[in-house]
């Protein structure tokens, strides 16, 4: 997932996975991974939890048609490895990762800006391009958009709540009729709780007049953020959720029908299907009559500034990966969530209502800022959520301290 938030969505998997023969040969080198520098041959890095097999299949098609080999690798700790390698003029030609690192890498001179034609840009969700904007330039191509949603057990909940205030009464009914709790999520993780805190005006950083993030304008302790955290704490005080929560406990209880709803993302769908849960996805509930506004992440393709194959990389991305055929190839390997290309999204959403529902959360949501200062936000906000939900401080005090710690 996003490098600092530790969400399970866009992080690489805990182990490196084999891709294809060429990639595996590269993986056993003493350095562990290949480096850019071979003109006419593309090296691509991607997180191990993404559709690397599908990407390798696209690479084979590229080689068949253009005669240019493509190696696809999924190194463990891919973001750290990319940063270290790119700083030395090495690393892959292309890295697929979430947009939240784009600003930091661009500022460090590790990326090459991309300049797609307006006719090409128009084929994609505008929020996807916005995620990769920094300093007046675009630093990556959007592949897919992702946001958490309210995942609910259709056998227990017929009409999912639009507001957090509805959940207490729903919990009483579910406990009476099904001996199940209404909701549980990893509420001490800001990534999952932010949709509620941002619902009525909470924000991370404001925007300056030129459209860039104003990192001096910190919104974590404004009235909307405080109201959102108060609403979360109220669910704990009312006994709807226990004190202390973890992602693994939430997932286990949801998969055993002990909990009727959870806030999570497309990565959770597979286990629910394996458990035989009849589930749907709805918008994240909000507060004060407003919808939830979860963080939106954009998986994208970025080009290494040191690559000797920038034009070849652009050709591979624009004409092979970001086509309907290319994106569907990746999606068949590992679901993309919401494809950034409009026609691909429309095709997949027509077949899978979960994708259309996820798009609703993307539409309601707010892009995760792509600036380096997000590191302070994740650290400060996580501490605030922990102490507020444990009853060690009021939401007001916890978030005001977090705002001070971000300065």
mmCIF file of C-alpha atoms in Angstrom:
data_model
loop_
_atom_site.group_PDB
_atom_site.id
_atom_site.type_symbol
_atom_site.label_atom_id
_atom_site.label_comp_id
_atom_site.label_asym_id
_atom_site.label_seq_id
_atom_site.Cartn_x
_atom_site.Cartn_y
_atom_site.Cartn_z
ATOM 1 C CA UNK A 1 0.000 0.000 0.000
ATOM 2 C CA UNK A 2 0.989 3.434 0.773
ATOM 3 C CA UNK A 3 4.417 3.453 2.162
ATOM 4 C CA UNK A 4 3.772 5.064 5.518
ATOM 5 C CA UNK A 5 0.230 3.987 6.258
ATOM 6 C CA UNK A 6 0.944 0.270 6.118
ATOM 7 C CA UNK A 7 -2.375 -0.602 4.551
ATOM 8 C CA UNK A 8 -2.535 -4.077 3.056
ATOM 9 C CA UNK A 9 -3.678 -2.708 -0.252
ATOM 10 C CA UNK A 10 -0.642 -1.389 -2.025
ATOM 11 C CA UNK A 11 2.313 -2.684 -0.094
ATOM 12 C CA UNK A 12 4.456 -5.379 -1.559
ATOM 13 C CA UNK A 13 3.992 -8.849 -0.140
ATOM 14 C CA UNK A 14 6.288 -10.121 2.624
ATOM 15 C CA UNK A 15 8.148 -12.338 0.205
ATOM 16 C CA UNK A 16 9.465 -11.927 -3.290
ATOM 17 C CA UNK A 17 7.564 -14.002 -5.834
ATOM 18 C CA UNK A 18 9.003 -15.566 -8.994
ATOM 19 C CA UNK A 19 7.915 -13.943 -12.221
ATOM 20 C CA UNK A 20 9.331 -15.722 -15.234
ATOM 21 C CA UNK A 21 12.539 -17.367 -16.286
ATOM 22 C CA UNK A 22 14.330 -14.147 -17.187
ATOM 23 C CA UNK A 23 13.320 -12.492 -13.944
ATOM 24 C CA UNK A 24 14.296 -15.457 -11.818
ATOM 25 C CA UNK A 25 17.741 -15.519 -13.360
ATOM 26 C CA UNK A 26 18.101 -11.895 -12.367
ATOM 27 C CA UNK A 27 16.903 -12.546 -8.838
ATOM 28 C CA UNK A 28 19.718 -14.959 -8.032
ATOM 29 C CA UNK A 29 22.438 -12.437 -8.758
ATOM 30 C CA UNK A 30 24.510 -11.475 -5.737
ATOM 31 C CA UNK A 31 22.896 -8.045 -5.597
ATOM 32 C CA UNK A 32 19.486 -9.729 -5.585
ATOM 33 C CA UNK A 33 18.018 -7.678 -8.443
ATOM 34 C CA UNK A 34 18.793 -6.376 -11.898
ATOM 35 C CA UNK A 35 19.554 -2.751 -12.634
ATOM 36 C CA UNK A 36 18.632 -0.437 -15.462
ATOM 37 C CA UNK A 37 21.253 0.361 -18.026
ATOM 38 C CA UNK A 38 20.706 -2.118 -20.859
ATOM 39 C CA UNK A 39 19.559 -0.085 -23.794
ATOM 40 C CA UNK A 40 16.705 -1.714 -25.678
ATOM 41 C CA UNK A 41 15.673 -3.983 -22.792
ATOM 42 C CA UNK A 42 13.104 -2.965 -20.185
ATOM 43 C CA UNK A 43 13.305 -3.831 -16.498
ATOM 44 C CA UNK A 44 10.082 -3.409 -14.523
ATOM 45 C CA UNK A 45 9.574 -3.555 -10.745
ATOM 46 C CA UNK A 46 6.202 -3.997 -9.046
ATOM 47 C CA UNK A 47 4.897 -4.970 -5.596
ATOM 48 C CA UNK A 48 4.592 -8.715 -5.027
ATOM 49 C CA UNK A 49 0.888 -8.472 -4.166
ATOM 50 C CA UNK A 50 0.035 -6.978 -7.548
ATOM 51 C CA UNK A 51 -0.599 -8.641 -10.904
ATOM 52 C CA UNK A 52 3.025 -9.265 -11.779
ATOM 53 C CA UNK A 53 2.224 -12.415 -13.767
ATOM 54 C CA UNK A 54 -0.218 -10.463 -15.910
ATOM 55 C CA UNK A 55 2.361 -7.718 -16.370
ATOM 56 C CA UNK A 56 4.927 -10.327 -17.440
ATOM 57 C CA UNK A 57 2.418 -11.651 -19.976
ATOM 58 C CA UNK A 58 2.105 -8.148 -21.431
ATOM 59 C CA UNK A 59 5.896 -7.990 -21.524
ATOM 60 C CA UNK A 60 6.039 -11.176 -23.586
ATOM 61 C CA UNK A 61 3.541 -9.697 -26.033
ATOM 62 C CA UNK A 62 5.695 -6.557 -26.267
ATOM 63 C CA UNK A 63 8.781 -8.666 -27.004
ATOM 64 C CA UNK A 64 6.976 -10.730 -29.645
ATOM 65 C CA UNK A 65 5.755 -7.650 -31.474
ATOM 66 C CA UNK A 66 8.697 -5.258 -31.050
ATOM 67 C CA UNK A 67 11.585 -7.589 -30.355
ATOM 68 C CA UNK A 68 12.429 -5.805 -27.096
ATOM 69 C CA UNK A 69 12.720 -8.004 -23.970
ATOM 70 C CA UNK A 70 10.872 -7.051 -20.781
ATOM 71 C CA UNK A 71 11.879 -8.410 -17.362
ATOM 72 C CA UNK A 72 9.320 -8.120 -14.569
ATOM 73 C CA UNK A 73 10.480 -8.445 -10.945
ATOM 74 C CA UNK A 74 8.755 -8.087 -7.573
ATOM 75 C CA UNK A 75 11.521 -7.366 -5.049
ATOM 76 C CA UNK A 76 10.758 -7.441 -1.350
ATOM 77 C CA UNK A 77 10.887 -3.887 0.005
ATOM 78 C CA UNK A 78 10.593 -2.561 -3.528
ATOM 79 C CA UNK A 79 10.232 1.117 -2.573
ATOM 80 C CA UNK A 80 13.379 1.193 -0.457
ATOM 81 C CA UNK A 81 15.299 -0.746 -3.092
ATOM 82 C CA UNK A 82 14.124 1.598 -5.831
ATOM 83 C CA UNK A 83 15.095 4.695 -3.895
ATOM 84 C CA UNK A 84 18.557 3.330 -3.112
ATOM 85 C CA UNK A 85 19.185 2.133 -6.658
ATOM 86 C CA UNK A 86 17.781 5.201 -8.416
ATOM 87 C CA UNK A 87 19.932 7.511 -6.295
ATOM 88 C CA UNK A 88 22.936 5.706 -7.795
ATOM 89 C CA UNK A 89 21.643 5.954 -11.349
ATOM 90 C CA UNK A 90 20.473 2.338 -11.308
ATOM 91 C CA UNK A 91 17.239 0.477 -10.670
ATOM 92 C CA UNK A 92 14.400 -0.476 -13.021
ATOM 93 C CA UNK A 93 13.282 1.471 -16.064
ATOM 94 C CA UNK A 94 9.712 1.434 -14.731
ATOM 95 C CA UNK A 95 8.324 1.072 -11.222
ATOM 96 C CA UNK A 96 4.658 0.370 -10.518
ATOM 97 C CA UNK A 97 3.646 1.791 -7.158
ATOM 98 C CA UNK A 98 1.094 3.994 -5.443
ATOM 99 C CA UNK A 99 1.115 7.718 -6.116
ATOM 100 C CA UNK A 100 1.942 8.651 -2.522
ATOM 101 C CA UNK A 101 5.685 8.319 -3.173
ATOM 102 C CA UNK A 102 5.664 10.300 -6.412
ATOM 103 C CA UNK A 103 6.235 13.729 -4.879
ATOM 104 C CA UNK A 104 9.124 12.561 -2.727
ATOM 105 C CA UNK A 105 10.815 10.711 -5.577
ATOM 106 C CA UNK A 106 10.257 13.555 -8.020
ATOM 107 C CA UNK A 107 11.730 16.080 -5.578
ATOM 108 C CA UNK A 108 14.765 13.823 -5.155
ATOM 109 C CA UNK A 109 15.309 13.718 -8.918
ATOM 110 C CA UNK A 110 14.590 10.006 -9.227
ATOM 111 C CA UNK A 111 11.740 10.173 -11.757
ATOM 112 C CA UNK A 112 11.319 11.389 -15.295
ATOM 113 C CA UNK A 113 8.182 13.494 -15.864
ATOM 114 C CA UNK A 114 5.645 12.104 -18.311
ATOM 115 C CA UNK A 115 3.947 14.184 -20.997
ATOM 116 C CA UNK A 116 0.980 12.239 -22.369
ATOM 117 C CA UNK A 117 -1.107 13.829 -25.092
ATOM 118 C CA UNK A 118 -4.411 15.367 -24.031
ATOM 119 C CA UNK A 119 -6.286 12.852 -26.172
ATOM 120 C CA UNK A 120 -4.608 10.043 -24.236
ATOM 121 C CA UNK A 121 -5.208 11.665 -20.835
ATOM 122 C CA UNK A 122 -8.902 12.033 -21.631
ATOM 123 C CA UNK A 123 -9.279 8.248 -21.667
ATOM 124 C CA UNK A 124 -8.572 8.047 -17.921
ATOM 125 C CA UNK A 125 -10.183 9.107 -14.656
ATOM 126 C CA UNK A 126 -8.967 12.651 -13.926
ATOM 127 C CA UNK A 127 -8.309 11.809 -10.270
ATOM 128 C CA UNK A 128 -5.721 9.295 -11.469
ATOM 129 C CA UNK A 129 -3.629 11.967 -13.170
ATOM 130 C CA UNK A 130 -4.101 14.339 -10.234
ATOM 131 C CA UNK A 131 -2.483 11.800 -7.942
ATOM 132 C CA UNK A 132 0.768 12.029 -9.878
ATOM 133 C CA UNK A 133 0.911 15.816 -10.158
ATOM 134 C CA UNK A 134 3.688 17.540 -8.252
ATOM 135 C CA UNK A 135 5.451 20.826 -8.865
ATOM 136 C CA UNK A 136 3.400 21.519 -11.971
ATOM 137 C CA UNK A 137 4.370 18.263 -13.711
ATOM 138 C CA UNK A 138 2.978 14.728 -14.012
ATOM 139 C CA UNK A 139 5.255 11.979 -12.697
ATOM 140 C CA UNK A 140 3.368 8.800 -13.459
ATOM 141 C CA UNK A 141 0.661 7.072 -15.477
ATOM 142 C CA UNK A 142 -2.458 5.974 -13.550
ATOM 143 C CA UNK A 143 -3.208 2.256 -13.733
ATOM 144 C CA UNK A 144 -5.906 1.760 -11.083
ATOM 145 C CA UNK A 145 -7.632 3.592 -8.261
ATOM 146 C CA UNK A 146 -8.392 2.107 -4.880
ATOM 147 C CA UNK A 147 -10.335 3.086 -1.781
ATOM 148 C CA UNK A 148 -11.735 1.258 1.201
ATOM 149 C CA UNK A 149 -15.460 0.718 1.448
ATOM 150 C CA UNK A 150 -18.065 -0.571 3.871
ATOM 151 C CA UNK A 151 -18.064 -4.318 3.236
ATOM 152 C CA UNK A 152 -21.261 -5.881 4.583
ATOM 153 C CA UNK A 153 -22.729 -9.354 4.956
ATOM 154 C CA UNK A 154 -25.887 -9.320 2.855
ATOM 155 C CA UNK A 155 -27.427 -12.124 4.911
ATOM 156 C CA UNK A 156 -27.222 -9.949 8.030
ATOM 157 C CA UNK A 157 -27.582 -6.399 6.680
ATOM 158 C CA UNK A 158 -30.095 -5.600 3.960
ATOM 159 C CA UNK A 159 -29.570 -1.839 3.868
ATOM 160 C CA UNK A 160 -26.071 -0.688 4.904
ATOM 161 C CA UNK A 161 -25.984 2.477 7.035
ATOM 162 C CA UNK A 162 -25.020 5.763 5.401
ATOM 163 C CA UNK A 163 -24.235 7.389 8.755
ATOM 164 C CA UNK A 164 -22.166 6.165 11.675
ATOM 165 C CA UNK A 165 -24.962 7.282 14.010
ATOM 166 C CA UNK A 166 -27.212 4.521 12.623
ATOM 167 C CA UNK A 167 -24.920 1.712 13.726
ATOM 168 C CA UNK A 168 -25.784 1.565 17.451
ATOM 169 C CA UNK A 169 -29.413 0.625 16.744
ATOM 170 C CA UNK A 170 -28.333 -1.801 14.020
ATOM 171 C CA UNK A 171 -25.943 -3.444 16.471
ATOM 172 C CA UNK A 172 -28.731 -4.010 19.008
ATOM 173 C CA UNK A 173 -30.884 -5.714 16.377
ATOM 174 C CA UNK A 174 -28.053 -7.901 15.084
ATOM 175 C CA UNK A 175 -27.092 -9.033 18.567
ATOM 176 C CA UNK A 176 -30.695 -9.866 19.342
ATOM 177 C CA UNK A 177 -31.448 -11.694 16.086
ATOM 178 C CA UNK A 178 -28.090 -13.150 15.019
ATOM 179 C CA UNK A 179 -25.719 -12.878 18.011
ATOM 180 C CA UNK A 180 -23.467 -10.796 15.755
ATOM 181 C CA UNK A 181 -21.866 -7.375 16.160
ATOM 182 C CA UNK A 182 -22.626 -4.673 13.626
ATOM 183 C CA UNK A 183 -19.154 -3.473 12.709
ATOM 184 C CA UNK A 184 -15.450 -3.755 13.367
ATOM 185 C CA UNK A 185 -12.448 -2.336 11.581
ATOM 186 C CA UNK A 186 -8.812 -1.572 12.295
ATOM 187 C CA UNK A 187 -9.855 1.800 13.685
ATOM 188 C CA UNK A 188 -6.449 2.702 15.122
ATOM 189 C CA UNK A 189 -5.070 2.684 11.572
ATOM 190 C CA UNK A 190 -5.636 6.125 10.056
ATOM 191 C CA UNK A 191 -5.921 4.703 6.560
ATOM 192 C CA UNK A 192 -9.147 2.924 7.483
ATOM 193 C CA UNK A 193 -10.618 5.593 9.790
ATOM 194 C CA UNK A 194 -9.837 8.681 7.734
ATOM 195 C CA UNK A 195 -12.999 8.421 5.628
ATOM 196 C CA UNK A 196 -15.032 9.143 8.753
ATOM 197 C CA UNK A 197 -12.716 11.863 10.047
ATOM 198 C CA UNK A 198 -12.724 13.597 6.645
ATOM 199 C CA UNK A 199 -16.485 13.236 6.197
ATOM 200 C CA UNK A 200 -17.444 16.685 7.487
ATOM 201 C CA UNK A 201 -14.398 18.741 6.588
ATOM 202 C CA UNK A 202 -11.351 17.055 8.091
ATOM 203 C CA UNK A 203 -8.275 17.262 5.873
ATOM 204 C CA UNK A 204 -4.556 16.506 5.975
ATOM 205 C CA UNK A 205 -3.059 19.535 4.211
ATOM 206 C CA UNK A 206 -4.752 22.502 2.591
ATOM 207 C CA UNK A 207 -4.139 23.638 -0.964
ATOM 208 C CA UNK A 208 -2.148 26.696 -1.979
ATOM 209 C CA UNK A 209 -3.233 29.054 -4.758
ATOM 210 C CA UNK A 210 -1.188 27.171 -7.355
ATOM 211 C CA UNK A 211 -2.920 23.887 -6.524
ATOM 212 C CA UNK A 212 -0.001 22.356 -4.618
ATOM 213 C CA UNK A 213 -0.351 21.089 -1.048
ATOM 214 C CA UNK A 214 0.200 23.720 1.626
ATOM 215 C CA UNK A 215 1.920 21.605 4.270
ATOM 216 C CA UNK A 216 1.731 24.478 6.766
ATOM 217 C CA UNK A 217 -2.077 24.273 6.640
ATOM 218 C CA UNK A 218 -2.776 21.230 8.813
ATOM 219 C CA UNK A 219 -6.394 20.084 9.156
ATOM 220 C CA UNK A 220 -6.122 17.043 11.404
ATOM 221 C CA UNK A 221 -7.445 18.951 14.431
ATOM 222 C CA UNK A 222 -10.243 20.939 12.810
ATOM 223 C CA UNK A 223 -13.841 20.518 13.924
ATOM 224 C CA UNK A 224 -14.675 17.933 11.242
ATOM 225 C CA UNK A 225 -11.747 15.674 12.174
ATOM 226 C CA UNK A 226 -12.596 15.907 15.869
ATOM 227 C CA UNK A 227 -16.277 15.152 15.228
ATOM 228 C CA UNK A 228 -15.276 12.109 13.188
ATOM 229 C CA UNK A 229 -12.999 10.714 15.871
ATOM 230 C CA UNK A 230 -15.635 11.437 18.526
ATOM 231 C CA UNK A 231 -18.104 9.341 16.514
ATOM 232 C CA UNK A 232 -15.631 6.450 16.350
ATOM 233 C CA UNK A 233 -14.936 6.629 20.088
ATOM 234 C CA UNK A 234 -18.687 6.709 20.751
ATOM 235 C CA UNK A 235 -19.081 3.313 19.045
ATOM 236 C CA UNK A 236 -16.470 1.928 21.434
ATOM 237 C CA UNK A 237 -18.079 3.566 24.468
ATOM 238 C CA UNK A 238 -21.458 2.153 23.397
ATOM 239 C CA UNK A 239 -20.001 -1.359 23.265
ATOM 240 C CA UNK A 240 -20.466 -1.737 19.519
ATOM 241 C CA UNK A 241 -16.712 -2.253 19.063
ATOM 242 C CA UNK A 242 -14.170 -3.495 21.614
ATOM 243 C CA UNK A 243 -11.274 -1.444 22.907
ATOM 244 C CA UNK A 244 -8.282 -2.439 20.852
ATOM 245 C CA UNK A 245 -8.742 -3.761 17.337
ATOM 246 C CA UNK A 246 -6.548 -5.328 14.713
ATOM 247 C CA UNK A 247 -6.919 -6.068 11.038
ATOM 248 C CA UNK A 248 -6.509 -9.820 11.532
ATOM 249 C CA UNK A 249 -9.174 -10.016 14.260
ATOM 250 C CA UNK A 250 -11.568 -7.945 12.162
ATOM 251 C CA UNK A 251 -11.060 -10.160 9.136
ATOM 252 C CA UNK A 252 -11.441 -13.392 11.118
ATOM 253 C CA UNK A 253 -14.690 -12.239 12.745
ATOM 254 C CA UNK A 254 -16.096 -11.002 9.435
ATOM 255 C CA UNK A 255 -15.254 -14.290 7.745
ATOM 256 C CA UNK A 256 -17.036 -16.227 10.506
ATOM 257 C CA UNK A 257 -20.148 -13.974 10.420
ATOM 258 C CA UNK A 258 -19.514 -12.768 13.978
ATOM 259 C CA UNK A 259 -19.328 -9.242 12.568
ATOM 260 C CA UNK A 260 -21.727 -7.968 9.922
ATOM 261 C CA UNK A 261 -19.665 -5.117 8.464
ATOM 262 C CA UNK A 262 -16.073 -3.953 8.195
ATOM 263 C CA UNK A 263 -14.182 -1.116 6.551
ATOM 264 C CA UNK A 264 -11.647 -2.608 4.176
ATOM 265 C CA UNK A 265 -10.719 -2.774 0.510
ATOM 266 C CA UNK A 266 -10.742 -5.044 -2.544
ATOM 267 C CA UNK A 267 -7.860 -7.099 -1.154
ATOM 268 C CA UNK A 268 -10.330 -8.527 1.421
ATOM 269 C CA UNK A 269 -12.775 -9.890 -1.145
ATOM 270 C CA UNK A 270 -10.955 -13.142 -1.901
ATOM 271 C CA UNK A 271 -11.025 -14.435 1.685
ATOM 272 C CA UNK A 272 -14.694 -13.545 2.043
ATOM 273 C CA UNK A 273 -15.483 -15.547 -1.073
ATOM 274 C CA UNK A 274 -13.462 -18.501 0.245
ATOM 275 C CA UNK A 275 -15.461 -18.323 3.480
ATOM 276 C CA UNK A 276 -18.736 -18.367 1.573
ATOM 277 C CA UNK A 277 -19.811 -14.930 2.789
ATOM 278 C CA UNK A 278 -22.518 -13.285 0.676
ATOM 279 C CA UNK A 279 -21.160 -9.741 0.742
ATOM 280 C CA UNK A 280 -21.559 -6.357 -0.876
ATOM 281 C CA UNK A 281 -19.696 -3.052 -0.817
ATOM 282 C CA UNK A 282 -21.270 0.275 0.128
ATOM 283 C CA UNK A 283 -19.978 3.809 0.689
ATOM 284 C CA UNK A 284 -18.032 4.402 3.898
ATOM 285 C CA UNK A 285 -20.520 5.865 6.399
ATOM 286 C CA UNK A 286 -20.133 9.504 7.317
ATOM 287 C CA UNK A 287 -21.148 11.921 10.043
ATOM 288 C CA UNK A 288 -23.428 14.951 10.320
ATOM 289 C CA UNK A 289 -25.323 13.932 7.189
ATOM 290 C CA UNK A 290 -22.220 13.888 4.986
ATOM 291 C CA UNK A 291 -20.797 10.821 3.165
ATOM 292 C CA UNK A 292 -17.542 9.209 4.221
ATOM 293 C CA UNK A 293 -14.486 10.432 2.299
ATOM 294 C CA UNK A 294 -11.848 7.693 2.392
ATOM 295 C CA UNK A 295 -8.315 8.049 1.135
ATOM 296 C CA UNK A 296 -7.883 7.244 -2.548
ATOM 297 C CA UNK A 297 -4.702 5.586 -3.738
ATOM 298 C CA UNK A 298 -3.607 5.488 -7.358
ATOM 299 C CA UNK A 299 -1.454 2.618 -8.562
ATOM 300 C CA UNK A 300 0.690 3.960 -11.358
ATOM 301 C CA UNK A 301 3.693 3.441 -13.599
ATOM 302 C CA UNK A 302 6.658 5.778 -13.062
ATOM 303 C CA UNK A 303 9.779 6.032 -15.214
ATOM 304 C CA UNK A 304 13.244 6.087 -13.662
ATOM 305 C CA UNK A 305 15.110 9.276 -14.543
ATOM 306 C CA UNK A 306 18.268 7.190 -15.088
ATOM 307 C CA UNK A 307 16.626 4.862 -17.600
ATOM 308 C CA UNK A 308 18.297 4.750 -21.032
ATOM 309 C CA UNK A 309 14.973 3.483 -22.391
ATOM 310 C CA UNK A 310 12.526 6.289 -21.628
ATOM 311 C CA UNK A 311 10.824 6.233 -25.030
ATOM 312 C CA UNK A 312 10.626 2.446 -24.977
ATOM 313 C CA UNK A 313 9.150 2.626 -21.471
ATOM 314 C CA UNK A 314 6.563 5.144 -22.649
ATOM 315 C CA UNK A 315 5.649 2.879 -25.586
ATOM 316 C CA UNK A 316 5.246 -0.122 -23.268
ATOM 317 C CA UNK A 317 3.108 1.781 -20.773
ATOM 318 C CA UNK A 318 0.889 3.747 -23.157
ATOM 319 C CA UNK A 319 0.351 1.182 -25.917
ATOM 320 C CA UNK A 320 0.575 -2.142 -24.098
ATOM 321 C CA UNK A 321 -0.172 -1.787 -20.373
ATOM 322 C CA UNK A 322 -2.760 0.992 -20.415
ATOM 323 C CA UNK A 323 -4.985 -0.540 -23.063
ATOM 324 C CA UNK A 324 -8.211 -2.383 -22.363
ATOM 325 C CA UNK A 325 -6.455 -5.635 -23.221
ATOM 326 C CA UNK A 326 -3.430 -4.862 -21.044
ATOM 327 C CA UNK A 327 -5.395 -3.798 -17.975
ATOM 328 C CA UNK A 328 -7.718 -6.791 -18.231
ATOM 329 C CA UNK A 329 -4.675 -9.063 -18.448
ATOM 330 C CA UNK A 330 -3.380 -7.663 -15.157
ATOM 331 C CA UNK A 331 -6.850 -7.789 -13.586
ATOM 332 C CA UNK A 332 -7.241 -11.474 -14.443
ATOM 333 C CA UNK A 333 -4.062 -12.158 -12.491
ATOM 334 C CA UNK A 334 -4.851 -9.966 -9.467
ATOM 335 C CA UNK A 335 -7.938 -7.696 -9.383
ATOM 336 C CA UNK A 336 -7.004 -4.059 -9.971
ATOM 337 C CA UNK A 337 -9.904 -2.545 -8.066
ATOM 338 C CA UNK A 338 -11.041 0.355 -10.248
ATOM 339 C CA UNK A 339 -9.114 0.537 -13.542
ATOM 340 C CA UNK A 340 -8.133 4.124 -14.290
ATOM 341 C CA UNK A 341 -9.013 3.759 -17.971
ATOM 342 C CA UNK A 342 -12.701 4.614 -18.358
ATOM 343 C CA UNK A 343 -13.609 1.951 -20.919
ATOM 344 C CA UNK A 344 -11.889 -0.806 -18.934
ATOM 345 C CA UNK A 345 -13.702 0.285 -15.779
ATOM 346 C CA UNK A 346 -17.052 0.274 -17.582
ATOM 347 C CA UNK A 347 -16.480 -3.237 -18.935
ATOM 348 C CA UNK A 348 -15.397 -4.692 -15.577
ATOM 349 C CA UNK A 349 -18.040 -2.834 -13.543
ATOM 350 C CA UNK A 350 -20.770 -4.228 -15.795
ATOM 351 C CA UNK A 351 -19.632 -7.723 -14.800
ATOM 352 C CA UNK A 352 -18.830 -7.022 -11.148
ATOM 353 C CA UNK A 353 -20.987 -4.690 -9.013
ATOM 354 C CA UNK A 354 -18.240 -4.608 -6.364
ATOM 355 C CA UNK A 355 -16.084 -2.576 -8.757
ATOM 356 C CA UNK A 356 -18.886 -0.077 -9.333
ATOM 357 C CA UNK A 357 -19.367 0.210 -5.563
ATOM 358 C CA UNK A 358 -15.641 0.783 -5.067
ATOM 359 C CA UNK A 359 -15.800 3.529 -7.690
ATOM 360 C CA UNK A 360 -18.424 5.254 -5.533
ATOM 361 C CA UNK A 361 -15.923 5.363 -2.675
ATOM 362 C CA UNK A 362 -13.232 6.626 -5.060
ATOM 363 C CA UNK A 363 -15.613 9.371 -6.198
ATOM 364 C CA UNK A 364 -16.489 10.341 -2.618
ATOM 365 C CA UNK A 365 -12.900 10.025 -1.454
ATOM 366 C CA UNK A 366 -9.899 12.302 -1.348
ATOM 367 C CA UNK A 367 -6.497 11.634 -2.863
ATOM 368 C CA UNK A 368 -3.811 10.749 -0.395
ATOM 369 C CA UNK A 369 -1.296 13.636 -0.484
ATOM 370 C CA UNK A 370 1.902 12.695 -2.319
ATOM 371 C CA UNK A 371 4.287 14.896 -0.331
ATOM 372 C CA UNK A 372 7.117 13.723 1.968
ATOM 373 C CA UNK A 373 5.443 15.395 4.961
ATOM 374 C CA UNK A 374 2.909 12.555 4.989
ATOM 375 C CA UNK A 375 5.380 10.593 7.115
ATOM 376 C CA UNK A 376 4.704 12.934 10.028
ATOM 377 C CA UNK A 377 0.968 12.681 9.405
ATOM 378 C CA UNK A 378 0.895 8.887 9.590
ATOM 379 C CA UNK A 379 2.966 8.819 12.762
ATOM 380 C CA UNK A 380 1.070 11.595 14.553
ATOM 381 C CA UNK A 381 -2.397 10.440 13.504
ATOM 382 C CA UNK A 382 -1.779 6.813 14.457
ATOM 383 C CA UNK A 383 -0.719 7.878 17.942
ATOM 384 C CA UNK A 384 -3.785 10.119 18.224
ATOM 385 C CA UNK A 385 -6.173 7.339 17.244
ATOM 386 C CA UNK A 386 -4.546 4.909 19.644
ATOM 387 C CA UNK A 387 -4.723 7.131 22.711
ATOM 388 C CA UNK A 388 -8.210 8.450 21.912
ATOM 389 C CA UNK A 389 -9.756 5.028 21.317
ATOM 390 C CA UNK A 390 -8.020 3.614 24.401
ATOM 391 C CA UNK A 391 -9.503 6.398 26.512
ATOM 392 C CA UNK A 392 -6.141 7.956 27.377
ATOM 393 C CA UNK A 393 -7.098 11.343 25.921
ATOM 394 C CA UNK A 394 -10.133 13.023 24.429
ATOM 395 C CA UNK A 395 -10.309 13.171 20.625
ATOM 396 C CA UNK A 396 -9.931 16.943 20.868
ATOM 397 C CA UNK A 397 -6.715 16.712 22.897
ATOM 398 C CA UNK A 398 -5.298 13.779 20.905
ATOM 399 C CA UNK A 399 -5.776 15.475 17.543
ATOM 400 C CA UNK A 400 -4.512 18.865 18.688
ATOM 401 C CA UNK A 401 -1.351 17.176 19.944
ATOM 402 C CA UNK A 402 -1.083 15.399 16.587
ATOM 403 C CA UNK A 403 -1.315 18.709 14.741
ATOM 404 C CA UNK A 404 1.506 20.121 16.876
ATOM 405 C CA UNK A 405 3.629 17.038 16.218
ATOM 406 C CA UNK A 406 3.186 17.515 12.468
ATOM 407 C CA UNK A 407 4.683 21.012 12.514
#
